[in-house]
């Protein structure tokens, strides 16, 4: 008498979508956008390609979903910060966490910023804008600034351009080390908060 093998468990919709997203995120992170195909993602996931199109639509739409998840993680998933730290120490921790995320997801991150592979994309622009706003909001919470002005928010949004350029110099151009980028971004952010934003307010 043979012992029956393990029963096949059919994944529900949410589990299957998550499985596809895990594979898609890994492939978009490891490879340029143009080198990723829904056929390859389906093969890696063990599903028919049509199921990917059914759940997510085109490759572009799947990529946008991956980017939304990534940017939400960067903007919101900051672990609790030790409340005994002073402003300079908190800034250093926040910059370190940002660099961790940038390094782990460099290919996807720069593809999102550049809209690599399918030209200027308005939805990517909207995602980037929402991410900047969410990041500034989270930053103000972490830095314990209870009543930020609109000017301070605007100044902090400009910081995203510096952060993008600095990470490019580190991860793409190799002209700066991680330590140098950390020093640059932490020093700039601290100066923006303590000196530059107040001066802009008075201007």
CSV table of C-alpha atoms in Angstrom, one decimal:
chain,number,residue,atom,x,y,z
A,1,UNK,CA,0.0,0.0,0.0
A,2,UNK,CA,1.5,3.3,-1.1
A,3,UNK,CA,1.5,6.4,1.1
A,4,UNK,CA,-0.2,9.3,-0.6
A,5,UNK,CA,2.1,12.3,-1.3
A,6,UNK,CA,1.5,15.8,0.0
A,7,UNK,CA,-1.6,17.3,-1.4
A,8,UNK,CA,-1.3,20.1,-3.8
A,9,UNK,CA,-2.4,23.4,-2.2
A,10,UNK,CA,-3.9,25.9,-4.6
A,11,UNK,CA,-2.7,29.4,-3.8
A,12,UNK,CA,-5.3,32.0,-3.4
A,13,UNK,CA,-5.3,35.2,-5.4
A,14,UNK,CA,-3.3,37.3,-2.9
A,15,UNK,CA,-0.7,34.6,-2.3
A,16,UNK,CA,-0.2,34.2,-6.0
A,17,UNK,CA,0.1,37.9,-6.7
A,18,UNK,CA,2.7,38.2,-3.8
A,19,UNK,CA,4.6,35.3,-5.3
A,20,UNK,CA,4.8,37.0,-8.7
A,21,UNK,CA,5.8,40.3,-7.1
A,22,UNK,CA,8.6,38.7,-5.2
A,23,UNK,CA,10.1,37.3,-8.4
A,24,UNK,CA,9.4,40.5,-10.4
A,25,UNK,CA,11.1,42.7,-7.7
A,26,UNK,CA,14.2,40.4,-7.7
A,27,UNK,CA,14.5,40.4,-11.5
A,28,UNK,CA,13.9,44.2,-11.9
A,29,UNK,CA,16.5,44.7,-9.1
A,30,UNK,CA,19.1,42.5,-10.7
A,31,UNK,CA,18.6,43.4,-14.4
A,32,UNK,CA,17.9,46.5,-16.4
A,33,UNK,CA,14.2,47.0,-17.3
A,34,UNK,CA,14.7,46.2,-21.0
A,35,UNK,CA,16.2,42.8,-20.1
A,36,UNK,CA,13.3,41.6,-18.0
A,37,UNK,CA,10.3,39.9,-19.7
A,38,UNK,CA,7.0,38.7,-18.3
A,39,UNK,CA,7.8,35.3,-19.9
A,40,UNK,CA,10.9,35.1,-17.7
A,41,UNK,CA,9.0,36.2,-14.6
A,42,UNK,CA,6.3,33.6,-15.3
A,43,UNK,CA,8.9,30.9,-15.8
A,44,UNK,CA,10.7,31.8,-12.5
A,45,UNK,CA,7.3,31.9,-10.6
A,46,UNK,CA,6.0,28.7,-12.2
A,47,UNK,CA,2.8,30.2,-13.6
A,48,UNK,CA,1.5,30.9,-17.1
A,49,UNK,CA,2.4,34.3,-18.5
A,50,UNK,CA,-1.3,35.0,-19.1
A,51,UNK,CA,-1.8,35.0,-15.3
A,52,UNK,CA,0.7,37.8,-14.9
A,53,UNK,CA,-1.2,39.9,-17.5
A,54,UNK,CA,-4.5,39.0,-15.8
A,55,UNK,CA,-3.3,40.2,-12.4
A,56,UNK,CA,-1.0,43.1,-13.4
A,57,UNK,CA,-1.5,44.0,-17.0
A,58,UNK,CA,1.6,44.8,-19.1
A,59,UNK,CA,5.2,44.6,-18.1
A,60,UNK,CA,5.1,48.4,-17.6
A,61,UNK,CA,2.2,48.1,-15.2
A,62,UNK,CA,3.9,45.3,-13.2
A,63,UNK,CA,7.1,47.4,-13.0
A,64,UNK,CA,5.0,50.3,-11.7
A,65,UNK,CA,3.6,48.1,-9.0
A,66,UNK,CA,7.1,47.0,-8.0
A,67,UNK,CA,8.3,50.6,-7.9
A,68,UNK,CA,5.3,51.7,-5.8
A,69,UNK,CA,6.1,48.9,-3.3
A,70,UNK,CA,9.8,49.9,-3.2
A,71,UNK,CA,9.2,53.6,-2.8
A,72,UNK,CA,6.6,53.0,-0.1
A,73,UNK,CA,9.2,50.9,1.8
A,74,UNK,CA,11.8,53.7,1.5
A,75,UNK,CA,9.3,56.4,2.6
A,76,UNK,CA,7.5,54.6,5.4
A,77,UNK,CA,9.4,51.6,6.8
A,78,UNK,CA,11.8,53.4,9.1
A,79,UNK,CA,12.4,51.4,12.3
A,80,UNK,CA,11.9,53.2,15.6
A,81,UNK,CA,14.7,55.7,16.4
A,82,UNK,CA,16.2,55.9,19.9
A,83,UNK,CA,14.6,59.0,21.4
A,84,UNK,CA,17.8,59.7,23.4
A,85,UNK,CA,19.6,60.6,20.2
A,86,UNK,CA,20.2,64.2,19.4
A,87,UNK,CA,19.4,65.8,16.0
A,88,UNK,CA,22.8,65.1,14.4
A,89,UNK,CA,22.7,61.4,15.5
A,90,UNK,CA,19.1,61.0,14.2
A,91,UNK,CA,20.1,62.5,10.8
A,92,UNK,CA,23.1,60.1,10.6
A,93,UNK,CA,20.8,57.1,11.3
A,94,UNK,CA,18.2,58.2,8.7
A,95,UNK,CA,20.8,58.7,6.0
A,96,UNK,CA,22.3,55.3,6.7
A,97,UNK,CA,18.9,53.6,6.3
A,98,UNK,CA,18.3,55.5,3.0
A,99,UNK,CA,21.7,54.3,1.7
A,100,UNK,CA,20.9,50.7,2.7
A,101,UNK,CA,17.7,50.8,0.7
A,102,UNK,CA,19.4,52.5,-2.3
A,103,UNK,CA,22.2,49.9,-2.4
A,104,UNK,CA,19.8,46.9,-2.0
A,105,UNK,CA,17.5,48.1,-4.9
A,106,UNK,CA,19.9,50.2,-7.0
A,107,UNK,CA,18.8,48.9,-10.5
A,108,UNK,CA,15.1,49.2,-9.8
A,109,UNK,CA,15.6,52.6,-8.1
A,110,UNK,CA,17.5,54.2,-11.0
A,111,UNK,CA,15.2,52.6,-13.6
A,112,UNK,CA,12.3,54.3,-11.8
A,113,UNK,CA,14.0,57.6,-11.7
A,114,UNK,CA,15.1,57.5,-15.3
A,115,UNK,CA,12.0,55.7,-16.6
A,116,UNK,CA,14.6,53.5,-18.3
A,117,UNK,CA,13.3,51.3,-21.1
A,118,UNK,CA,10.1,53.0,-21.9
A,119,UNK,CA,10.7,56.7,-22.0
A,120,UNK,CA,9.3,59.5,-19.9
A,121,UNK,CA,6.4,58.1,-18.0
A,122,UNK,CA,3.9,60.4,-16.2
A,123,UNK,CA,2.9,57.7,-13.7
A,124,UNK,CA,6.5,57.3,-12.6
A,125,UNK,CA,6.7,61.1,-12.2
A,126,UNK,CA,3.6,61.0,-10.0
A,127,UNK,CA,5.0,58.1,-7.9
A,128,UNK,CA,8.2,60.0,-7.4
A,129,UNK,CA,6.3,63.1,-6.3
A,130,UNK,CA,4.2,61.2,-3.8
A,131,UNK,CA,7.3,59.5,-2.5
A,132,UNK,CA,9.1,62.8,-1.9
A,133,UNK,CA,6.1,64.1,0.0
A,134,UNK,CA,5.8,60.9,2.1
A,135,UNK,CA,9.5,60.8,2.7
A,136,UNK,CA,9.5,64.5,4.0
A,137,UNK,CA,6.5,63.7,6.2
A,138,UNK,CA,8.2,60.7,7.7
A,139,UNK,CA,11.4,62.6,8.1
A,140,UNK,CA,9.7,65.4,10.0
A,141,UNK,CA,8.2,62.8,12.3
A,142,UNK,CA,11.5,61.0,12.9
A,143,UNK,CA,13.3,64.3,13.5
A,144,UNK,CA,10.6,65.3,16.0
A,145,UNK,CA,9.7,68.6,14.3
A,146,UNK,CA,6.1,69.1,15.5
A,147,UNK,CA,5.1,72.2,13.5
A,148,UNK,CA,7.0,72.3,10.3
A,149,UNK,CA,6.4,75.3,8.0
A,150,UNK,CA,5.6,75.0,4.3
A,151,UNK,CA,9.0,76.5,3.6
A,152,UNK,CA,10.8,73.8,5.6
A,153,UNK,CA,8.8,71.1,3.7
A,154,UNK,CA,9.8,72.7,0.4
A,155,UNK,CA,13.4,72.9,1.4
A,156,UNK,CA,13.4,69.3,2.4
A,157,UNK,CA,11.8,68.2,-0.9
A,158,UNK,CA,14.8,69.8,-2.7
A,159,UNK,CA,17.1,67.5,-0.7
A,160,UNK,CA,15.8,64.5,-2.8
A,161,UNK,CA,17.7,65.8,-5.8
A,162,UNK,CA,20.9,65.9,-3.9
A,163,UNK,CA,20.3,62.4,-2.5
A,164,UNK,CA,19.7,61.1,-6.0
A,165,UNK,CA,22.8,62.7,-7.5
A,166,UNK,CA,25.0,61.5,-4.6
A,167,UNK,CA,23.8,57.9,-4.8
A,168,UNK,CA,24.5,58.0,-8.5
A,169,UNK,CA,28.1,59.1,-7.9
A,170,UNK,CA,28.4,56.2,-5.4
A,171,UNK,CA,26.6,53.4,-7.1
A,172,UNK,CA,26.9,54.2,-10.8
A,173,UNK,CA,29.9,56.4,-11.3
A,174,UNK,CA,31.9,54.9,-8.4
A,175,UNK,CA,33.4,58.4,-7.9
A,176,UNK,CA,32.4,58.5,-4.2
A,177,UNK,CA,32.4,55.9,-1.5
A,178,UNK,CA,29.4,55.1,0.7
A,179,UNK,CA,31.2,56.7,3.6
A,180,UNK,CA,31.7,59.9,1.6
A,181,UNK,CA,28.1,60.0,0.4
A,182,UNK,CA,26.9,59.4,4.0
A,183,UNK,CA,29.1,62.4,5.2
A,184,UNK,CA,27.8,64.6,2.3
A,185,UNK,CA,24.1,63.7,2.8
A,186,UNK,CA,24.1,63.8,6.6
A,187,UNK,CA,25.9,67.1,6.7
A,188,UNK,CA,23.7,68.7,4.0
A,189,UNK,CA,20.5,67.5,5.7
A,190,UNK,CA,21.6,68.8,9.1
A,191,UNK,CA,22.5,72.2,7.6
A,192,UNK,CA,19.2,72.4,5.7
A,193,UNK,CA,17.3,71.9,8.9
A,194,UNK,CA,19.3,74.0,11.3
A,195,UNK,CA,20.7,76.8,9.2
A,196,UNK,CA,19.4,77.0,5.6
A,197,UNK,CA,15.7,76.5,6.1
A,198,UNK,CA,15.5,79.3,8.8
A,199,UNK,CA,17.5,81.6,6.5
A,200,UNK,CA,15.1,80.9,3.6
A,201,UNK,CA,12.2,81.6,5.9
A,202,UNK,CA,13.6,85.1,6.6
A,203,UNK,CA,14.4,85.8,3.0
